[in-house]
Amino acid sequence: MFGLIGHLTTLEHAQAAAKELGFPEYANEGLDFWCSAPPFIADNITVTSVTGQKIEGQYIESCFLPEMLATRRIKAATRKILNAMAHAQKHGINITALGGFSSIIFENFNLEQFQHIRNIKLEFERFTTGNTHTAYIICQQVEQASKQVGIELSKATVAVCGATGDIGSAVCRWLDAKTDVKELLLIARNQERLQQLQDELGRGKILPIEEALPQADIVVWVASMPKGMEIDAKVFKQPSLLIDGGYPKNLETQIQHPGVHVLNGGIVEHSLDIDWKIMNIVNMDVPARQLFACFAESILLEFEKLYTNFSWGRNRITVEKMEQIGQVSRKHGFRPLLVES
């Protein structure tokens, strides 16, 4: 069985979704309540591969909300993720994806040191961040959607915002090794890590965001959006392609300009319908067919009976592992979400 650990985008979203999640009594509760609410299984899922194989899974609502980080309730946030992981393991789930902020919190707060959660010793090989599949799908979106909007990669400048993160660095490695992208622009807050990435790639210009965006034909956004930051759509080239790989997706509402094509990054489409409610709750455009690539990674690992933390740690994603998960993704009927024609 596969598992998906996720969370809602805001307190308001959580209150609105409480009834659909099966807990109508949570609908009027504030942040303090959500800080203490335990994780629960909110969905039982069946997924069918194009090969005919069927697997079962469960969605675990962690009750984490991004406001917990914004209000410095770090202990509540970290407890949410660890408790959800323990809940998945207790229910015998073989491989579980840490969706949304879950993997970021796990990494940033070094939660691997907390292996004992009450009477459960967490077995980390049962969990994956899903970042390898996410990075692969974003790279496929770059390669395929650029053709759709008339951008030739061999003449294109690609800016990666969040280049030193787990997904961002993997995207840079792939674009360097597997495409003929003309120029890479590397954007991130940590200058030391940027320098290390540039040294590893042997290429790429390190630029501040305000200098990089006007030069880019394609922007891959895999960084958190700083609070209050607004982007003027007029700074972008036309045509340009902007791939929003963050969660929640917030660039499409900010940037509405003819010639600037915004694509929800890290989203896959399945060839067959999936009967679940969670993708309705997170407002996916086609909920029966579309899902986050990180969630799909645990589904793929379950199909292949690869019970291992396929994506784990920071900046360990190789081009070879991206190719491996990509091959499995295609085999079972998943494809990257592309620009609507």
XYZ file of N, CA and C in Angstrom, residues 231 233 251-260 262:
39
model
N 5.487 40.352 -8.405
C 6.279 40.340 -9.631
C 5.487 41.060 -10.715
N 4.474 41.545 -14.287
C 4.461 40.704 -15.488
C 5.214 41.357 -16.641
N 1.667 31.920 -8.782
C 2.174 32.829 -9.811
C 1.136 33.132 -10.889
N 0.245 32.165 -11.143
C -0.735 32.358 -12.209
C -1.655 33.541 -11.912
N -2.017 33.704 -10.636
C -2.894 34.818 -10.277
C -2.149 36.146 -10.337
N -0.831 36.114 -10.067
C -0.027 37.347 -10.097
C 0.313 37.792 -11.516
N 0.568 36.815 -12.385
C 1.112 37.150 -13.703
C 0.125 36.755 -14.791
N -0.594 37.733 -15.254
C -1.536 37.503 -16.352
C -1.209 38.518 -17.433
N -0.492 38.036 -18.442
C 0.002 38.945 -19.464
C 0.105 38.170 -20.767
N -0.382 38.741 -21.874
C -0.263 38.018 -23.144
C 1.211 37.766 -23.477
N 1.499 36.542 -23.878
C 2.884 36.205 -24.223
C 3.654 35.587 -23.078
N 3.152 35.732 -21.820
C 3.786 35.081 -20.670
C 2.922 33.868 -20.304
N 2.084 30.796 -18.103
C 2.325 30.261 -16.755
C 1.799 28.827 -16.708
